[in-house]
XYZ file of C-alpha atoms in Angstrom:
492
model
C 37.029 -95.555 -57.708
C 38.959 -96.182 -54.505
C 40.807 -99.062 -56.134
C 41.764 -96.849 -59.080
C 43.065 -94.132 -56.747
C 45.141 -96.668 -54.829
C 46.607 -98.045 -58.047
C 47.364 -94.535 -59.311
C 49.072 -93.598 -56.050
C 51.173 -96.763 -56.132
C 52.207 -95.998 -59.722
C 53.206 -92.422 -58.855
C 55.282 -93.626 -55.907
C 56.943 -96.292 -58.052
C 57.687 -93.831 -60.872
C 59.137 -91.307 -58.421
C 61.446 -93.880 -56.893
C 62.592 -95.278 -60.232
C 63.251 -91.887 -61.815
C 64.963 -90.433 -58.746
C 67.319 -93.405 -58.678
C 68.024 -93.197 -62.423
C 68.138 -89.437 -62.959
C 69.556 -88.111 -59.680
C 71.176 -90.735 -57.445
C 73.474 -92.063 -60.164
C 74.854 -88.563 -60.791
C 74.720 -87.074 -57.281
C 75.150 -90.009 -54.925
C 77.855 -88.115 -53.030
C 75.402 -85.281 -52.338
C 72.857 -87.483 -50.544
C 72.876 -89.381 -47.280
C 72.541 -93.106 -48.175
C 70.071 -93.485 -45.290
C 67.705 -91.023 -46.978
C 68.010 -92.790 -50.317
C 67.251 -96.117 -48.654
C 64.296 -94.681 -46.761
C 62.870 -93.276 -49.988
C 62.759 -96.811 -51.402
C 61.013 -98.222 -48.323
C 58.735 -95.528 -46.871
C 55.637 -94.971 -49.036
C 54.325 -92.224 -46.748
C 57.515 -90.220 -47.147
C 57.366 -90.367 -50.945
C 53.668 -89.536 -50.895
C 54.238 -86.445 -48.735
C 56.514 -84.966 -51.429
C 54.131 -85.944 -54.210
C 51.123 -84.358 -52.514
C 52.998 -81.113 -51.898
C 53.820 -80.952 -55.612
C 50.266 -81.936 -56.699
C 51.396 -85.382 -57.885
C 53.581 -83.885 -60.621
C 56.545 -86.251 -60.670
C 58.975 -83.830 -62.362
C 58.384 -81.199 -59.666
C 58.555 -83.841 -56.945
C 61.967 -84.986 -58.136
C 63.335 -81.427 -57.982
C 61.961 -81.064 -54.474
C 63.503 -84.362 -53.363
C 66.860 -83.315 -54.797
C 66.862 -80.022 -52.904
C 65.591 -81.610 -49.714
C 68.080 -84.496 -49.730
C 71.047 -82.213 -50.388
C 69.980 -80.021 -47.482
C 69.560 -83.041 -45.191
C 73.141 -84.133 -45.896
C 74.584 -80.614 -45.534
C 72.851 -80.238 -42.154
C 73.655 -83.831 -41.116
C 69.998 -84.138 -40.168
C 70.106 -87.888 -39.556
C 72.919 -87.408 -37.037
C 71.540 -84.402 -35.161
C 71.302 -85.084 -31.445
C 70.936 -83.065 -28.306
C 74.734 -82.959 -28.124
C 74.849 -81.303 -31.572
C 73.228 -78.145 -30.177
C 75.137 -75.654 -27.976
C 73.869 -75.940 -24.411
C 73.172 -72.201 -24.088
C 70.805 -72.388 -27.051
C 68.811 -75.167 -25.399
C 68.767 -73.342 -22.061
C 67.416 -70.042 -23.389
C 64.074 -71.554 -24.439
C 63.598 -69.765 -27.741
C 62.553 -72.840 -29.745
C 60.688 -75.890 -28.437
C 57.633 -78.162 -28.780
C 54.865 -77.919 -26.219
C 51.069 -78.231 -26.148
C 48.424 -78.557 -28.875
C 46.131 -76.331 -30.904
C 42.350 -76.813 -31.078
C 42.705 -79.271 -33.956
C 45.093 -81.450 -31.969
C 48.265 -80.357 -33.789
C 51.472 -80.028 -31.784
C 52.604 -76.447 -31.097
C 56.117 -75.512 -32.287
C 57.065 -72.394 -30.331
C 59.463 -69.771 -31.664
C 59.914 -67.068 -29.032
C 61.361 -64.349 -31.252
C 62.420 -62.055 -28.399
C 65.179 -64.542 -27.534
C 66.613 -64.376 -31.044
C 69.302 -61.805 -31.779
C 70.561 -61.586 -35.350
C 74.109 -62.899 -35.324
C 75.865 -64.578 -38.257
C 78.116 -66.458 -35.812
C 75.215 -68.364 -34.251
C 72.738 -68.611 -37.126
C 73.889 -72.100 -38.196
C 73.398 -73.470 -34.684
C 69.898 -71.962 -34.565
C 69.044 -73.557 -37.891
C 70.298 -76.880 -36.554
C 68.040 -76.467 -33.536
C 65.024 -75.986 -35.812
C 66.030 -79.067 -37.832
C 66.663 -81.064 -34.655
C 63.158 -80.444 -33.285
C 61.419 -81.030 -36.626
C 63.301 -84.260 -37.318
C 62.695 -85.476 -33.776
C 58.995 -84.755 -34.172
C 58.755 -86.234 -37.687
C 60.275 -89.531 -36.556
C 57.749 -89.806 -33.743
C 54.574 -88.594 -35.438
C 55.205 -89.523 -39.108
C 53.065 -86.978 -40.931
C 51.001 -85.315 -38.205
C 51.220 -81.528 -38.818
C 52.511 -78.926 -36.380
C 51.285 -75.402 -35.765
C 54.124 -72.880 -35.656
C 53.643 -70.264 -32.923
C 55.624 -67.133 -33.806
C 55.503 -65.256 -30.511
C 56.545 -61.675 -31.331
C 55.662 -60.171 -27.966
C 58.376 -57.920 -26.506
C 60.245 -58.124 -29.815
C 62.583 -55.361 -30.952
C 64.334 -54.410 -34.168
C 67.385 -56.514 -33.226
C 65.299 -59.674 -33.441
C 64.312 -59.218 -37.094
C 66.288 -61.786 -39.061
C 64.794 -62.447 -42.475
C 67.376 -65.100 -43.329
C 66.282 -67.135 -40.306
C 62.583 -66.660 -41.115
C 63.181 -67.771 -44.700
C 64.941 -70.889 -43.438
C 61.907 -71.767 -41.312
C 59.614 -71.223 -44.302
C 61.787 -73.497 -46.460
C 61.701 -76.201 -43.795
C 57.981 -76.578 -44.398
C 57.956 -75.804 -48.132
C 60.773 -78.165 -49.105
C 62.340 -80.132 -46.276
C 59.273 -81.249 -44.274
C 56.368 -81.175 -46.731
C 52.873 -81.703 -45.314
C 53.979 -80.891 -41.759
C 52.668 -77.324 -41.577
C 49.141 -76.898 -40.248
C 49.336 -73.123 -39.830
C 51.605 -70.308 -38.648
C 50.114 -68.270 -35.835
C 51.768 -64.835 -35.652
C 51.151 -63.305 -32.226
C 51.407 -59.639 -31.339
C 53.344 -58.500 -34.403
C 54.823 -54.980 -34.008
C 53.860 -52.517 -36.757
C 57.515 -52.173 -37.677
C 57.448 -55.767 -38.992
C 54.538 -55.254 -41.403
C 56.839 -54.827 -44.375
C 58.904 -57.843 -43.374
C 55.888 -60.146 -43.309
C 54.787 -58.975 -46.734
C 58.044 -60.539 -47.930
C 57.274 -63.668 -45.912
C 53.948 -64.007 -47.751
C 55.760 -63.959 -51.083
C 58.065 -66.743 -49.873
C 55.159 -68.889 -48.798
C 53.421 -68.620 -52.161
C 49.722 -68.064 -52.832
C 48.604 -71.533 -51.679
C 50.287 -71.328 -48.287
C 49.499 -67.686 -47.480
C 46.160 -68.795 -46.066
C 48.106 -70.689 -43.400
C 49.322 -67.402 -41.871
C 47.121 -66.342 -38.937
C 47.843 -62.896 -37.479
C 46.537 -62.739 -33.929
C 46.492 -60.701 -30.753
C 45.469 -61.470 -27.201
C 41.819 -60.948 -28.150
C 41.582 -63.627 -30.839
C 44.413 -66.138 -30.416
C 41.973 -68.436 -28.631
C 40.356 -69.036 -32.024
C 43.279 -71.396 -32.654
C 44.651 -72.460 -29.251
C 42.634 -72.996 -26.082
C 43.623 -71.259 -22.841
C 45.034 -74.448 -21.303
C 47.938 -74.367 -23.792
C 48.477 -70.597 -23.879
C 50.911 -68.833 -21.527
C 49.572 -66.025 -19.280
C 50.956 -63.223 -21.489
C 48.671 -64.536 -24.263
C 45.662 -64.641 -21.961
C 46.060 -68.346 -21.174
C 46.307 -70.479 -18.053
C 49.150 -72.854 -18.973
C 51.519 -73.004 -15.966
C 54.321 -74.440 -18.110
C 57.702 -72.758 -17.685
C 60.518 -73.738 -20.024
C 63.634 -75.160 -18.424
C 66.584 -77.260 -19.542
C 67.759 -79.933 -18.924
C 66.005 -82.227 -19.712
C 64.563 -81.570 -23.157
C 61.013 -80.328 -23.174
C 59.236 -83.431 -24.386
C 55.690 -84.538 -25.040
C 53.696 -83.238 -22.058
C 52.756 -86.806 -21.056
C 51.902 -87.420 -17.416
C 50.551 -90.221 -15.277
C 46.770 -90.601 -15.662
C 44.202 -91.100 -12.940
C 43.895 -94.594 -11.420
C 47.577 -95.163 -11.870
C 47.530 -98.699 -11.597
C 45.949 -101.491 -10.820
C 42.857 -102.553 -9.258
C 41.799 -100.085 -6.615
C 38.897 -101.895 -5.040
C 36.596 -98.939 -4.531
C 37.101 -97.721 -8.074
C 36.644 -101.155 -9.587
C 33.444 -101.646 -7.656
C 32.145 -98.259 -8.760
C 33.110 -99.028 -12.339
C 31.308 -102.362 -12.267
C 28.215 -100.716 -10.844
C 28.315 -98.080 -13.592
C 28.680 -100.807 -16.224
C 25.683 -102.718 -14.928
C 23.543 -99.603 -14.761
C 24.549 -98.571 -18.262
C 23.502 -102.003 -19.518
C 19.951 -101.187 -18.478
C 19.784 -98.153 -20.750
C 17.924 -98.595 -24.001
C 20.974 -97.844 -26.126
C 22.541 -99.931 -28.850
C 26.247 -99.296 -29.506
C 27.448 -100.157 -33.002
C 30.669 -100.202 -34.967
C 31.832 -96.592 -35.056
C 34.644 -97.029 -37.561
C 37.176 -99.474 -38.857
C 39.402 -98.948 -35.844
C 36.995 -99.794 -33.056
C 34.671 -102.707 -32.655
C 31.503 -101.498 -31.003
C 29.978 -102.452 -27.797
C 26.358 -103.562 -28.027
C 24.228 -102.974 -24.976
C 21.080 -104.854 -24.325
C 17.631 -103.571 -25.150
C 15.373 -103.665 -22.121
C 12.596 -106.169 -22.172
C 9.691 -106.418 -19.786
C 11.146 -109.511 -18.081
C 13.057 -108.971 -14.827
C 16.809 -109.584 -14.795
C 18.607 -111.339 -11.972
C 21.842 -110.129 -10.381
C 23.714 -113.135 -11.823
C 22.490 -112.262 -15.299
C 23.629 -108.676 -14.794
C 27.116 -109.802 -13.777
C 27.240 -112.157 -16.757
C 26.287 -109.230 -18.962
C 29.238 -107.190 -17.645
C 31.595 -110.026 -18.575
C 30.084 -110.517 -22.010
C 30.227 -106.774 -22.596
C 33.984 -106.747 -22.230
C 34.178 -109.620 -24.699
C 32.070 -107.682 -27.164
C 34.282 -104.622 -26.534
C 37.148 -106.330 -28.355
C 38.917 -105.649 -30.548
C 40.063 -102.589 -32.471
C 40.867 -103.591 -36.036
C 44.003 -101.581 -36.859
C 47.324 -102.682 -35.387
C 50.668 -100.975 -34.837
C 53.329 -103.697 -34.986
C 56.134 -102.667 -32.675
C 59.240 -104.715 -31.794
C 57.920 -105.544 -28.303
C 54.176 -105.019 -28.466
C 51.485 -105.019 -31.090
C 49.155 -102.148 -30.181
C 45.575 -101.828 -31.310
C 44.224 -99.397 -32.417
C 47.214 -98.189 -34.383
C 46.729 -94.410 -34.261
C 43.464 -93.124 -32.762
C 41.199 -93.865 -29.812
C 37.564 -93.273 -30.703
C 35.121 -91.852 -28.162
C 31.444 -91.020 -28.509
C 30.291 -87.428 -29.047
C 29.421 -85.111 -26.182
C 25.738 -85.434 -27.051
C 25.717 -89.186 -26.699
C 27.988 -89.146 -23.646
C 31.680 -90.036 -23.547
C 32.218 -93.766 -23.946
C 35.091 -95.978 -22.956
C 37.822 -96.849 -25.423
C 39.889 -100.005 -25.504
C 43.617 -100.446 -26.108
C 44.837 -104.004 -26.731
C 48.505 -104.826 -26.128
C 50.005 -108.125 -27.343
C 53.468 -109.223 -26.268
C 55.374 -110.514 -29.322
C 58.622 -111.286 -27.470
C 59.825 -114.302 -25.501
C 60.187 -112.264 -22.310
C 57.860 -110.421 -19.967
C 57.257 -106.849 -21.178
C 56.582 -104.055 -18.699
C 54.348 -101.264 -19.928
C 52.859 -98.027 -18.705
C 50.386 -95.571 -20.165
C 50.682 -91.799 -19.872
C 48.525 -88.960 -21.169
C 48.690 -85.221 -21.821
C 45.455 -84.779 -19.828
C 45.850 -86.868 -16.650
C 42.952 -85.143 -14.898
C 40.503 -86.255 -17.609
C 41.011 -89.984 -17.854
C 40.848 -93.172 -15.844
C 43.169 -95.816 -17.324
C 43.152 -99.416 -16.071
C 45.692 -100.853 -15.891
C 48.137 -98.034 -16.527
C 51.320 -99.626 -15.185
C 51.718 -103.386 -15.385
C 53.342 -106.206 -17.350
C 52.413 -108.658 -20.089
C 53.573 -112.272 -20.329
C 55.145 -113.650 -23.519
C 52.502 -114.183 -26.191
C 49.729 -112.804 -23.995
C 47.361 -109.878 -24.585
C 46.237 -107.187 -22.160
C 43.112 -105.044 -22.449
C 43.463 -101.453 -21.235
C 40.237 -99.558 -20.656
C 40.344 -95.771 -21.075
C 37.362 -93.810 -19.782
C 36.759 -90.080 -19.320
C 36.640 -89.153 -15.657
C 33.939 -87.224 -13.855
C 32.038 -86.118 -16.941
C 35.044 -84.299 -18.433
C 35.045 -83.899 -22.211
C 37.376 -85.748 -24.545
C 39.401 -83.426 -26.790
C 41.237 -83.990 -30.078
C 44.177 -82.289 -28.349
C 44.552 -85.178 -25.893
C 47.252 -87.776 -26.457
C 48.251 -91.106 -24.944
C 51.770 -92.509 -24.757
C 52.416 -96.231 -24.363
C 55.884 -97.111 -23.080
C 57.206 -100.677 -23.044
C 60.450 -102.448 -22.193
C 61.559 -106.075 -21.871
C 62.202 -107.427 -18.379
C 64.733 -110.048 -17.391
C 63.371 -113.497 -16.630
C 64.280 -113.197 -12.955
C 62.579 -109.817 -12.467
C 59.482 -109.600 -10.325
C 56.374 -107.869 -11.628
C 54.880 -106.447 -8.440
C 54.321 -102.687 -7.988
C 57.651 -102.193 -6.172
C 59.610 -104.166 -8.776
C 57.977 -102.275 -11.648
C 58.719 -98.921 -10.028
C 62.372 -99.845 -9.637
C 62.506 -101.279 -13.168
C 61.338 -98.009 -14.744
C 63.901 -96.061 -12.729
C 66.754 -98.190 -14.048
C 65.820 -99.167 -17.621
C 67.923 -97.306 -20.236
C 66.000 -94.882 -22.418
C 67.188 -96.575 -25.622
C 65.583 -99.839 -24.460
C 62.118 -98.299 -24.176
C 59.621 -98.624 -27.022
C 57.193 -95.700 -27.309
C 53.971 -95.357 -29.282
C 51.511 -92.468 -29.330
C 47.750 -92.470 -29.800
C 45.507 -89.533 -30.639
C 41.927 -89.053 -29.505
C 39.059 -88.845 -31.975
C 35.521 -87.821 -31.135
C 32.834 -89.479 -33.226
C 30.317 -86.876 -34.340
C 26.729 -87.451 -33.319
C 25.639 -87.175 -36.947
C 27.488 -90.363 -37.745
C 25.525 -93.610 -37.444
C 27.322 -94.752 -34.307
C 24.538 -94.876 -31.763
C 20.852 -95.590 -31.946
C 18.764 -94.737 -28.901
C 15.398 -96.400 -28.499
C 13.081 -94.114 -26.541
C 9.888 -95.186 -24.808
C 7.862 -94.147 -27.798
C 10.152 -95.806 -30.320
C 7.653 -98.479 -31.217
C 4.831 -96.020 -31.964
C 6.178 -95.475 -35.455
C 4.775 -96.315 -38.839
C 4.971 -99.926 -39.963
C 7.560 -99.094 -42.641
C 9.766 -97.180 -40.212
C 9.544 -99.997 -37.686
C 10.468 -102.586 -40.267
C 13.429 -100.482 -41.441
C 14.622 -100.148 -37.878
C 14.268 -103.883 -37.324
C 16.327 -104.641 -40.445
C 19.023 -102.194 -39.357
C 19.173 -103.751 -35.893
C 19.404 -107.199 -37.431
C 22.281 -106.090 -39.635
C 24.228 -104.582 -36.737
C 23.683 -107.576 -34.510
C 24.881 -109.947 -37.217
C 28.051 -107.861 -37.530
C 28.703 -108.209 -33.820
C 27.888 -111.932 -33.882
C 25.136 -111.408 -31.370
C 21.631 -112.781 -31.420
C 18.943 -110.219 -32.097
C 16.588 -109.971 -29.147
C 13.051 -110.905 -29.988
C 11.071 -107.767 -30.681
C 7.351 -107.868 -31.322
C 6.553 -105.302 -33.965
C 3.060 -103.822 -34.025
C 1.236 -104.467 -37.280
């Protein structure tokens, strides 16, 4: 079934490309940006996003591509930069990206009170919307956004249906699949009629994405940490420009390097956790599991405990999916997997491999620096070498799908030193366009999934059949991890 679906998807993508080239590009080549046409032939995800939005109907997809590509050329979307937008429009803070909703989607803020209907500035405002969406799309490649229409303190002068319709079209036609939901906050009664029109523009399928909220229920969609005070939140963020409001990434705890006291505490925690009667297994295709030993009645020496810590890190490797960047290959490619709250938050591993002929400096940042310990978070990697980065929740804090990690990397000159002082100076001087960036999301494995099996004291007082089933399951998992199954004497 899965193979059939994959073949069908590949056929739809191929048909869309072939027909768009034959039926549209040959007649309207001057109406499209050649870069978009080229991308359509190379980027399967981009083609698929249009197909999915049009329910895999190729004829409808082609019409949508035609409209979208003409708009992209008219707006010069591929050439939009910060310099394309009037400075006053960036300074006012009416449109920007900041924070995440409860599902981990980026928040796209539209502060309507800062918008005054004016035909002289409407094109620049539309360009600002396109600038932010294109900037986001290039970085996240398909991850949806939640649009936050903040209508607090809004008057009649701010009602601009042409501008609202443009925003709707951005998600209906120009950026398909990017809309998670539209959260409408504190809508004045005078705008009721206007939003009835908005619903008709969205169409019946997308109307369910409109969420009308007030201060009493907006937390159903966004937690207080990403809501401003006037929405009942605690986010201290205040918009300012320059620079551009970016991705909320900050330096995590344990900024770098081995801090002796922390490393000692970590090692002690690892050894103690080895003594727990818990068996970690493969949680998903992106993370190889960490198997912990099952206690036996024989005493264990300190040397054996230390050896177990070392072998545990070997077993911790390696996530299976890989993002292949120009400087580093990063594994996993998209998501860090942590255990559920019930089972306790577990460490996650990031593996960096230097694919250049030079030393590559790297640093790791996160949107929740108070939650995580990252080691190392600021270091370098020799040519052809790999570095393991351990990410662990700090102080019992809970991992959230809203949390993100940013890996930054840049090549160093052969003569550059790699000590803390040299790295600090290097990051101050390296040009932005020389820095590779890659983002990772957090994923919490639900406890209902077969990720962890805990053997309690009474585990062996089960029926013979249950015991045998458990033994077979353990044997299977251990063979996957290439580990020997400890001898277990089953009661008959």
